[in-house]
PDB file of C-alpha atoms and ligand atoms in Angstrom:
ATOM      1  CA  MET A   1    -208.969 -20.140 -61.859  1.00  0.00           C
ATOM      2  CA  ALA A   2    -208.067 -21.240 -64.635  1.00  0.00           C
ATOM      3  CA  GLU A   3    -205.897 -19.668 -66.193  1.00  0.00           C
ATOM      4  CA  THR A   4    -206.890 -16.933 -69.636  1.00  0.00           C
ATOM      5  CA  ILE A   5    -205.583 -14.712 -72.564  1.00  0.00           C
ATOM      6  CA  LYS A   6    -207.010 -11.214 -72.940  1.00  0.00           C
ATOM      7  CA  LEU A   7    -207.788  -9.616 -76.241  1.00  0.00           C
ATOM      8  CA  SER A   8    -209.107  -6.481 -76.794  1.00  0.00           C
ATOM      9  CA  ILE A   9    -210.098  -6.269 -80.651  1.00  0.00           C
ATOM     10  CA  LYS A  10    -210.480  -3.236 -83.093  1.00  0.00           C
ATOM     11  CA  ARG A  11    -213.573  -4.459 -84.675  1.00  0.00           C
ATOM     12  CA  GLN A  12    -215.325  -2.916 -87.477  1.00  0.00           C
ATOM     13  CA  ASP A  13    -218.723  -4.261 -89.244  1.00  0.00           C
ATOM     14  CA  SER A  14    -218.480  -2.914 -92.837  1.00  0.00           C
ATOM     15  CA  PRO A  15    -216.145  -1.199 -95.078  1.00  0.00           C
ATOM     16  CA  ASP A  16    -217.747   2.308 -94.126  1.00  0.00           C
ATOM     17  CA  SER A  17    -218.553   1.734 -90.825  1.00  0.00           C
ATOM     18  CA  THR A  18    -217.474   3.673 -87.364  1.00  0.00           C
ATOM     19  CA  SER A  19    -215.147   0.787 -85.647  1.00  0.00           C
ATOM     20  CA  TYR A  20    -215.094   0.016 -82.302  1.00  0.00           C
ATOM     21  CA  TRP A  21    -213.164  -2.138 -79.632  1.00  0.00           C
ATOM     22  CA  GLU A  22    -213.913  -5.375 -78.305  1.00  0.00           C
ATOM     23  CA  ASP A  23    -212.648  -7.257 -75.244  1.00  0.00           C
ATOM     24  CA  PHE A  24    -212.375 -11.367 -75.356  1.00  0.00           C
ATOM     25  CA  GLU A  25    -211.332 -13.807 -72.796  1.00  0.00           C
ATOM     26  CA  ILE A  26    -210.410 -17.341 -73.377  1.00  0.00           C
ATOM     27  CA  PRO A  27    -209.278 -20.570 -72.462  1.00  0.00           C
ATOM     28  CA  TYR A  28    -205.285 -20.630 -71.897  1.00  0.00           C
ATOM     29  CA  ARG A  29    -203.846 -23.458 -73.512  1.00  0.00           C
ATOM     30  CA  PRO A  30    -199.925 -23.772 -74.325  1.00  0.00           C
ATOM     31  CA  LYS A  31    -198.189 -22.412 -77.542  1.00  0.00           C
ATOM     32  CA  MET A  32    -201.201 -20.727 -78.681  1.00  0.00           C
ATOM     33  CA  ASN A  33    -200.693 -18.355 -81.382  1.00  0.00           C
ATOM     34  CA  VAL A  34    -202.232 -14.823 -82.677  1.00  0.00           C
ATOM     35  CA  ILE A  35    -204.666 -17.216 -85.206  1.00  0.00           C
ATOM     36  CA  SER A  36    -205.164 -20.201 -82.967  1.00  0.00           C
ATOM     37  CA  ALA A  37    -207.028 -17.675 -80.415  1.00  0.00           C
ATOM     38  CA  LEU A  38    -209.110 -15.530 -82.945  1.00  0.00           C
ATOM     39  CA  MET A  39    -210.341 -19.542 -84.288  1.00  0.00           C
ATOM     40  CA  GLU A  40    -210.954 -19.837 -80.288  1.00  0.00           C
ATOM     41  CA  ILE A  41    -213.179 -16.625 -80.735  1.00  0.00           C
ATOM     42  CA  GLN A  42    -215.196 -17.722 -83.720  1.00  0.00           C
ATOM     43  CA  ARG A  43    -215.723 -21.249 -82.133  1.00  0.00           C
ATOM     44  CA  ASN A  44    -217.927 -19.674 -78.857  1.00  0.00           C
ATOM     45  CA  PRO A  45    -218.426 -15.734 -79.884  1.00  0.00           C
ATOM     46  CA  VAL A  46    -218.657 -13.930 -76.418  1.00  0.00           C
ATOM     47  CA  ASN A  47    -217.471 -11.333 -75.182  1.00  0.00           C
ATOM     48  CA  SER A  48    -215.131 -10.717 -71.709  1.00  0.00           C
ATOM     49  CA  LYS A  49    -218.787  -9.184 -70.625  1.00  0.00           C
ATOM     50  CA  GLY A  50    -220.442 -12.598 -71.560  1.00  0.00           C
ATOM     51  CA  GLU A  51    -222.530 -11.242 -74.240  1.00  0.00           C
ATOM     52  CA  LYS A  52    -223.122 -12.986 -77.749  1.00  0.00           C
ATOM     53  CA  THR A  53    -221.561 -10.942 -80.395  1.00  0.00           C
ATOM     54  CA  THR A  54    -220.587 -11.694 -84.217  1.00  0.00           C
ATOM     55  CA  PRO A  55    -217.412 -13.614 -84.893  1.00  0.00           C
ATOM     56  CA  VAL A  56    -214.057 -11.606 -85.334  1.00  0.00           C
ATOM     57  CA  THR A  57    -212.951 -11.731 -88.890  1.00  0.00           C
ATOM     58  CA  TRP A  58    -209.448 -11.910 -90.728  1.00  0.00           C
ATOM     59  CA  ASP A  59    -207.561 -13.504 -93.500  1.00  0.00           C
ATOM     60  CA  MET A  60    -205.301 -16.556 -93.193  1.00  0.00           C
ATOM     61  CA  ASN A  61    -203.914 -19.148 -96.152  1.00  0.00           C
ATOM     62  CA  CYS A  62    -200.727 -20.515 -95.338  1.00  0.00           C
ATOM     63  CA  LEU A  63    -200.175 -20.524 -91.306  1.00  0.00           C
ATOM     64  CA  GLU A  64    -196.515 -20.631 -91.855  1.00  0.00           C
ATOM     65  CA  GLU A  65    -195.904 -17.222 -93.077  1.00  0.00           C
ATOM     66  CA  VAL A  66    -195.193 -17.487 -96.369  1.00  0.00           C
ATOM     67  CA  CYS A  67    -198.356 -16.084 -97.920  1.00  0.00           C
ATOM     68  CA  GLY A  68    -198.652 -12.680 -95.828  1.00  0.00           C
ATOM     69  CA  ALA A  69    -202.611 -12.662 -95.903  1.00  0.00           C
ATOM     70  CA  CYS A  70    -202.523 -12.481 -91.700  1.00  0.00           C
ATOM     71  CA  SER A  71    -201.019  -9.541 -91.782  1.00  0.00           C
ATOM     72  CA  MET A  72    -202.219  -7.326 -89.022  1.00  0.00           C
ATOM     73  CA  VAL A  73    -201.200  -4.795 -86.097  1.00  0.00           C
ATOM     74  CA  ILE A  74    -200.493  -6.539 -82.903  1.00  0.00           C
ATOM     75  CA  ASN A  75    -199.237  -4.869 -79.196  1.00  0.00           C
ATOM     76  CA  GLY A  76    -198.705  -1.750 -82.064  1.00  0.00           C
ATOM     77  CA  ASN A  77    -196.413  -3.283 -84.293  1.00  0.00           C
ATOM     78  CA  ALA A  78    -197.503  -5.033 -88.129  1.00  0.00           C
ATOM     79  CA  ARG A  79    -196.802  -8.872 -88.299  1.00  0.00           C
ATOM     80  CA  GLN A  80    -198.104 -12.240 -89.368  1.00  0.00           C
ATOM     81  CA  SER A  81    -200.908 -13.345 -86.663  1.00  0.00           C
ATOM     82  CA  CYS A  82    -199.717 -17.002 -87.866  1.00  0.00           C
ATOM     83  CA  THR A  83    -196.285 -16.718 -86.552  1.00  0.00           C
ATOM     84  CA  ALA A  84    -197.147 -14.395 -83.431  1.00  0.00           C
ATOM     85  CA  LEU A  85    -196.816 -16.639 -80.028  1.00  0.00           C
ATOM     86  CA  ILE A  86    -199.349 -15.274 -77.546  1.00  0.00           C
ATOM     87  CA  ASP A  87    -196.812 -16.239 -74.885  1.00  0.00           C
ATOM     88  CA  GLN A  88    -194.286 -13.546 -76.122  1.00  0.00           C
ATOM     89  CA  TYR A  89    -197.253 -10.832 -75.916  1.00  0.00           C
ATOM     90  CA  GLU A  90    -198.325  -8.365 -72.897  1.00  0.00           C
ATOM     91  CA  GLN A  91    -202.068  -8.726 -71.951  1.00  0.00           C
ATOM     92  CA  PRO A  92    -204.348  -7.403 -73.118  1.00  0.00           C
ATOM     93  CA  ILE A  93    -202.917  -8.156 -76.628  1.00  0.00           C
ATOM     94  CA  LYS A  94    -204.210  -5.581 -78.737  1.00  0.00           C
ATOM     95  CA  LEU A  95    -205.231  -6.251 -82.204  1.00  0.00           C
ATOM     96  CA  GLU A  96    -206.017  -4.004 -85.240  1.00  0.00           C
ATOM     97  CA  PRO A  97    -206.167  -3.792 -89.195  1.00  0.00           C
ATOM     98  CA  MET A  98    -203.076  -2.013 -90.797  1.00  0.00           C
ATOM     99  CA  SER A  99    -204.131   0.669 -91.277  1.00  0.00           C
ATOM    100  CA  THR A 100    -202.677   1.469 -94.810  1.00  0.00           C
ATOM    101  CA  PHE A 101    -205.295  -0.735 -96.458  1.00  0.00           C
ATOM    102  CA  PRO A 102    -209.117  -0.199 -96.811  1.00  0.00           C
ATOM    103  CA  ILE A 103    -211.055  -2.351 -93.749  1.00  0.00           C
ATOM    104  CA  VAL A 104    -213.380  -5.426 -95.336  1.00  0.00           C
ATOM    105  CA  ARG A 105    -214.185  -6.689 -91.870  1.00  0.00           C
ATOM    106  CA  ASP A 106    -212.659  -6.451 -88.341  1.00  0.00           C
ATOM    107  CA  LEU A 107    -208.883  -7.348 -89.363  1.00  0.00           C
ATOM    108  CA  GLN A 108    -209.237  -8.084 -92.899  1.00  0.00           C
ATOM    109  CA  VAL A 109    -208.299  -5.410 -95.360  1.00  0.00           C
ATOM    110  CA  ASP A 110    -207.943  -4.925 -98.540  1.00  0.00           C
ATOM    111  CA  ARG A 111    -204.035  -5.332-100.104  1.00  0.00           C
ATOM    112  CA  SER A 112    -205.056  -4.325-103.511  1.00  0.00           C
ATOM    113  CA  ARG A 113    -203.337  -1.440-103.902  1.00  0.00           C
ATOM    114  CA  MET A 114    -199.627  -3.110-103.349  1.00  0.00           C
ATOM    115  CA  PHE A 115    -200.997  -5.831-106.053  1.00  0.00           C
ATOM    116  CA  ASP A 116    -202.431  -3.108-108.370  1.00  0.00           C
ATOM    117  CA  SER A 117    -198.669  -1.433-108.118  1.00  0.00           C
ATOM    118  CA  LEU A 118    -197.134  -4.926-109.131  1.00  0.00           C
ATOM    119  CA  LYS A 119    -199.069  -4.954-112.209  1.00  0.00           C
ATOM    120  CA  ARG A 120    -198.183  -1.248-112.930  1.00  0.00           C
ATOM    121  CA  VAL A 121    -194.395  -2.152-112.773  1.00  0.00           C
ATOM    122  CA  LYS A 122    -194.925  -5.352-114.816  1.00  0.00           C
ATOM    123  CA  ALA A 123    -193.556  -7.372-111.736  1.00  0.00           C
ATOM    124  CA  TRP A 124    -193.365 -10.762-113.757  1.00  0.00           C
ATOM    125  CA  VAL A 125    -191.219 -12.827-116.203  1.00  0.00           C
ATOM    126  CA  PRO A 126    -192.989 -12.495-119.506  1.00  0.00           C
ATOM    127  CA  ILE A 127    -193.297 -16.206-121.459  1.00  0.00           C
ATOM    128  CA  ASP A 128    -194.924 -18.172-123.666  1.00  0.00           C
ATOM    129  CA  GLY A 129    -196.908 -20.402-122.245  1.00  0.00           C
ATOM    130  CA  THR A 130    -198.246 -21.813-125.687  1.00  0.00           C
ATOM    131  CA  TYR A 131    -195.395 -24.776-125.796  1.00  0.00           C
ATOM    132  CA  ASP A 132    -192.348 -26.022-123.607  1.00  0.00           C
ATOM    133  CA  LEU A 133    -189.481 -23.484-123.105  1.00  0.00           C
ATOM    134  CA  GLY A 134    -187.185 -26.069-121.429  1.00  0.00           C
ATOM    135  CA  GLU A 135    -185.220 -24.756-118.719  1.00  0.00           C
ATOM    136  CA  GLY A 136    -184.911 -21.596-118.003  1.00  0.00           C
ATOM    137  CA  PRO A 137    -181.295 -19.659-118.511  1.00  0.00           C
ATOM    138  CA  ARG A 138    -178.387 -20.095-116.011  1.00  0.00           C
ATOM    139  CA  MET A 139    -177.976 -16.792-113.519  1.00  0.00           C
ATOM    140  CA  PRO A 140    -174.370 -15.989-112.354  1.00  0.00           C
ATOM    141  CA  GLU A 141    -174.399 -17.566-108.586  1.00  0.00           C
ATOM    142  CA  LYS A 142    -174.212 -13.766-107.185  1.00  0.00           C
ATOM    143  CA  LYS A 143    -176.856 -12.879-108.604  1.00  0.00           C
ATOM    144  CA  ARG A 144    -179.422 -15.677-108.151  1.00  0.00           C
ATOM    145  CA  GLN A 145    -178.490 -15.202-104.518  1.00  0.00           C
ATOM    146  CA  VAL A 146    -179.680 -11.659-104.543  1.00  0.00           C
ATOM    147  CA  ALA A 147    -182.946 -12.385-106.418  1.00  0.00           C
ATOM    148  CA  TYR A 148    -183.641 -15.343-104.053  1.00  0.00           C
ATOM    149  CA  GLU A 149    -183.506 -12.925-101.078  1.00  0.00           C
ATOM    150  CA  LEU A 150    -185.580 -10.477-103.125  1.00  0.00           C
ATOM    151  CA  SER A 151    -188.259 -13.627-103.964  1.00  0.00           C
ATOM    152  CA  LYS A 152    -188.637 -14.217-100.451  1.00  0.00           C
ATOM    153  CA  CYS A 153    -191.478 -10.937-100.905  1.00  0.00           C
ATOM    154  CA  MET A 154    -195.004 -11.714 -99.523  1.00  0.00           C
ATOM    155  CA  THR A 155    -196.797  -8.632-100.449  1.00  0.00           C
ATOM    156  CA  CYS A 156    -197.703  -9.199 -96.523  1.00  0.00           C
ATOM    157  CA  GLY A 157    -197.530  -5.176 -96.631  1.00  0.00           C
ATOM    158  CA  VAL A 158    -195.932  -4.581 -93.550  1.00  0.00           C
ATOM    159  CA  CYS A 159    -193.407  -2.743 -95.791  1.00  0.00           C
ATOM    160  CA  LEU A 160    -196.221   0.363 -96.541  1.00  0.00           C
ATOM    161  CA  GLU A 161    -197.669  -0.083 -93.326  1.00  0.00           C
ATOM    162  CA  VAL A 162    -195.074   1.061 -91.228  1.00  0.00           C
ATOM    163  CA  CYS A 163    -194.132   4.034 -94.624  1.00  0.00           C
ATOM    164  CA  PRO A 164    -195.446   7.312 -93.329  1.00  0.00           C
ATOM    165  CA  ASN A 165    -195.244   8.021 -97.302  1.00  0.00           C
ATOM    166  CA  VAL A 166    -198.504   5.322 -98.180  1.00  0.00           C
ATOM    167  CA  ASN A 167    -201.807   6.785 -96.787  1.00  0.00           C
ATOM    168  CA  SER A 168    -204.431   7.243 -98.376  1.00  0.00           C
ATOM    169  CA  LYS A 169    -203.704  10.500 -99.541  1.00  0.00           C
ATOM    170  CA  SER A 170    -200.559   9.342-101.540  1.00  0.00           C
ATOM    171  CA  ASP A 171    -200.372   7.200-104.635  1.00  0.00           C
ATOM    172  CA  PHE A 172    -196.979   5.931-103.459  1.00  0.00           C
ATOM    173  CA  MET A 173    -196.407   2.485-104.140  1.00  0.00           C
ATOM    174  CA  GLY A 174    -193.733   1.660-101.125  1.00  0.00           C
ATOM    175  CA  ALA A 175    -191.285  -0.465-101.113  1.00  0.00           C
ATOM    176  CA  ALA A 176    -192.321  -4.269-102.042  1.00  0.00           C
ATOM    177  CA  PRO A 177    -193.131  -2.966-105.472  1.00  0.00           C
ATOM    178  CA  ILE A 178    -189.680  -1.110-105.925  1.00  0.00           C
ATOM    179  CA  SER A 179    -187.853  -4.647-104.855  1.00  0.00           C
ATOM    180  CA  GLN A 180    -189.867  -6.698-107.411  1.00  0.00           C
ATOM    181  CA  VAL A 181    -188.253  -4.480-110.283  1.00  0.00           C
ATOM    182  CA  ARG A 182    -184.923  -4.937-109.677  1.00  0.00           C
ATOM    183  CA  LEU A 183    -185.342  -8.941-108.548  1.00  0.00           C
ATOM    184  CA  PHE A 184    -187.293  -8.930-112.001  1.00  0.00           C
ATOM    185  CA  ASN A 185    -184.789  -6.366-113.678  1.00  0.00           C
ATOM    186  CA  LEU A 186    -182.221  -9.406-112.816  1.00  0.00           C
ATOM    187  CA  HIS A 187    -183.846 -12.020-114.260  1.00  0.00           C
ATOM    188  CA  PRO A 188    -182.063 -12.918-118.048  1.00  0.00           C
ATOM    189  CA  THR A 189    -185.317 -13.160-119.450  1.00  0.00           C
ATOM    190  CA  GLY A 190    -187.593 -10.338-117.468  1.00  0.00           C
ATOM    191  CA  SER A 191    -184.601  -7.787-117.941  1.00  0.00           C
ATOM    192  CA  MET A 192    -186.118  -7.620-121.934  1.00  0.00           C
ATOM    193  CA  SER A 193    -188.860  -5.401-120.407  1.00  0.00           C
ATOM    194  CA  LYS A 194    -186.256  -3.664-117.689  1.00  0.00           C
ATOM    195  CA  ASP A 195    -187.013  -0.131-119.828  1.00  0.00           C
ATOM    196  CA  GLU A 196    -190.863  -1.192-119.035  1.00  0.00           C
ATOM    197  CA  ARG A 197    -190.381  -1.487-115.189  1.00  0.00           C
ATOM    198  CA  LEU A 198    -188.221   1.754-114.831  1.00  0.00           C
ATOM    199  CA  ASP A 199    -190.490   3.946-116.431  1.00  0.00           C
ATOM    200  CA  ALA A 200    -193.594   2.312-114.354  1.00  0.00           C
ATOM    201  CA  LEU A 201    -191.022   3.410-111.278  1.00  0.00           C
ATOM    202  CA  MET A 202    -190.339   6.797-112.600  1.00  0.00           C
ATOM    203  CA  GLY A 203    -194.297   7.329-113.020  1.00  0.00           C
ATOM    204  CA  LYS A 204    -196.707   8.486-110.713  1.00  0.00           C
ATOM    205  CA  GLY A 205    -196.706   7.190-106.408  1.00  0.00           C
ATOM    206  CA  GLY A 206    -193.236   5.667-107.940  1.00  0.00           C
ATOM    207  CA  ILE A 207    -189.921   5.766-107.078  1.00  0.00           C
ATOM    208  CA  ALA A 208    -189.460   9.666-106.572  1.00  0.00           C
ATOM    209  CA  GLU A 209    -192.150   9.634-103.581  1.00  0.00           C
ATOM    210  CA  CYS A 210    -189.685   7.604-101.283  1.00  0.00           C
ATOM    211  CA  GLY A 211    -188.427   9.695 -98.378  1.00  0.00           C
ATOM    212  CA  MET A 212    -185.855   7.351 -97.118  1.00  0.00           C
ATOM    213  CA  ALA A 213    -187.254   7.022 -93.851  1.00  0.00           C
ATOM    214  CA  GLN A 214    -186.163   3.341 -93.068  1.00  0.00           C
ATOM    215  CA  ASN A 215    -188.862   2.026 -91.963  1.00  0.00           C
ATOM    216  CA  CYS A 216    -189.781  -0.721 -94.491  1.00  0.00           C
ATOM    217  CA  VAL A 217    -186.139  -2.690 -94.158  1.00  0.00           C
ATOM    218  CA  LYS A 218    -186.356  -3.024 -89.970  1.00  0.00           C
ATOM    219  CA  ALA A 219    -190.067  -4.111 -90.587  1.00  0.00           C
ATOM    220  CA  CYS A 220    -189.735  -6.983 -93.535  1.00  0.00           C
ATOM    221  CA  PRO A 221    -190.262 -10.145 -91.625  1.00  0.00           C
ATOM    222  CA  LYS A 222    -188.596 -11.166 -94.356  1.00  0.00           C
ATOM    223  CA  GLY A 223    -185.126  -9.183 -93.831  1.00  0.00           C
ATOM    224  CA  ILE A 224    -185.703  -8.307 -97.887  1.00  0.00           C
ATOM    225  CA  PRO A 225    -182.963  -5.404 -98.289  1.00  0.00           C
ATOM    226  CA  LEU A 226    -185.177  -2.791 -99.192  1.00  0.00           C
ATOM    227  CA  THR A 227    -183.130   0.655 -98.736  1.00  0.00           C
ATOM    228  CA  THR A 228    -180.983  -1.719-100.950  1.00  0.00           C
ATOM    229  CA  SER A 229    -183.150  -2.014-103.297  1.00  0.00           C
ATOM    230  CA  ILE A 230    -184.722   1.187-103.676  1.00  0.00           C
ATOM    231  CA  ALA A 231    -180.733   2.981-103.932  1.00  0.00           C
ATOM    232  CA  ALA A 232    -180.596   0.472-106.700  1.00  0.00           C
ATOM    233  CA  MET A 233    -183.459   1.089-108.449  1.00  0.00           C
ATOM    234  CA  GLN A 234    -183.106   4.904-107.744  1.00  0.00           C
ATOM    235  CA  ARG A 235    -179.660   4.567-109.681  1.00  0.00           C
ATOM    236  CA  GLU A 236    -180.963   2.464-112.463  1.00  0.00           C
ATOM    237  CA  THR A 237    -184.262   4.961-113.010  1.00  0.00           C
ATOM    238  CA  THR A 238    -181.677   7.814-113.053  1.00  0.00           C
ATOM    239  CA  PHE A 239    -179.412   6.055-115.465  1.00  0.00           C
ATOM    240  CA  HIS A 240    -182.460   5.516-117.810  1.00  0.00           C
ATOM    241  CA  MET A 241    -183.552   9.019-117.823  1.00  0.00           C
ATOM    242  CA  PHE A 242    -180.453  10.125-119.334  1.00  0.00           C
ATOM    243  CA  LYS A 243    -179.974   7.787-121.719  1.00  0.00           C
ATOM    244  CA  SER A 244    -183.730   8.586-123.145  1.00  0.00           C
ATOM    245  CA  PHE A 245    -183.068  12.060-122.683  1.00  0.00           C
ATOM    246  CA  PHE A 246    -180.338  11.789-125.539  1.00  0.00           C
ATOM    247  CA  GLY A 247    -182.142   9.794-126.932  1.00  0.00           C
ATOM    248  CA  SER A 248    -178.694   6.621-127.239  1.00  0.00           C
ATOM    249  CA  ASP A 249    -179.502   3.148-128.795  1.00  0.00           C
ATOM    250  CA  HIS A 250    -179.997   2.067-125.721  1.00  0.00           C
ATOM    251  CA  GLU A 251    -182.676  -0.255-126.989  1.00  0.00           C
ATOM    252  CA  VAL A 252    -180.978  -2.381-128.881  1.00  0.00           C
ATOM    253  CA  GLU A 253    -178.339  -3.428-126.597  1.00  0.00           C
TER     254      GLU A 253
HETATM  255  S1  SF4 B 301    -190.927  -6.415 -98.956  1.00  0.00           S
HETATM  256 FE1  SF4 B 301    -191.379  -7.595 -96.707  1.00  0.00          FE
HETATM  257  S2  SF4 B 301    -192.160  -6.047 -95.857  1.00  0.00           S
HETATM  258 FE2  SF4 B 301    -192.873  -5.851 -97.817  1.00  0.00          FE
HETATM  259  S3  SF4 B 301    -194.490  -7.050 -98.540  1.00  0.00           S
HETATM  260 FE3  SF4 B 301    -192.485  -7.594 -99.021  1.00  0.00          FE
HETATM  261  S4  SF4 B 301    -192.042  -9.853 -96.995  1.00  0.00           S
HETATM  262 FE4  SF4 B 301    -193.648  -8.058 -96.405  1.00  0.00          FE
HETATM  263  S1  FES B 302    -201.153 -17.190 -92.917  1.00  0.00           S
HETATM  264 FE1  FES B 302    -199.951 -16.879 -94.100  1.00  0.00          FE
HETATM  265  S2  FES B 302    -198.483 -15.651 -93.787  1.00  0.00           S
HETATM  266 FE2  FES B 302    -199.940 -15.887 -92.382  1.00  0.00          FE
END
């Protein structure tokens, strides 16, 4: 008998409908990843009972663990499906959408919550793009190395998914946006908006709501030192609060 791959997929037809599990059995090919298995189902949407069904939907883009779009929960662990190799999983492989984000359909979720937080903390370097700015300012090598590590964030949402304080009842922004504040405050030009970013971190859903569970740093697929970023930003916000409280002239530093 031909070798097959068994998958059990949590499905949901629309954002408000009830979820249900559907099993699939597809032909085995060596070196498949979860996305190639999903593509196989898309080509031939028949479940393991032999019934014709709707193709399973999911998000993807880069297919090389850079965009973060394909994140889902595979056998209980949130990660990117494009780099999840079928041979490494016990079958049936259980695929579920991340639970922290609203479901769009099947394995597709709406990660706006994370992008809205990035907007709130101004996670960018403000530049005037109307003329050629030339080369950016040089950064000390040590700082550049830290910034490079932090810049690997692909807003995949895994750190939010594993955090017990990020859920539908809380506004906590989670580790990724906090770490991005550290990144943009390190940048010589980005640091001009440092105070605004720290104010946003001190607002609703900000750093004070971190419960130090430390799940984020263990789960981040890019190995970003998230708890170090959180500790650094806790120090910075405390310092910022004192400076604002005593009305120092730090704005002109
Ligand atoms: S910090 Fe890591 S886990 Fe969190 S969104 Fe960025 S890459 Fe994903
Ligand atoms: S498709 Fe981009 S990370 Fe998987």
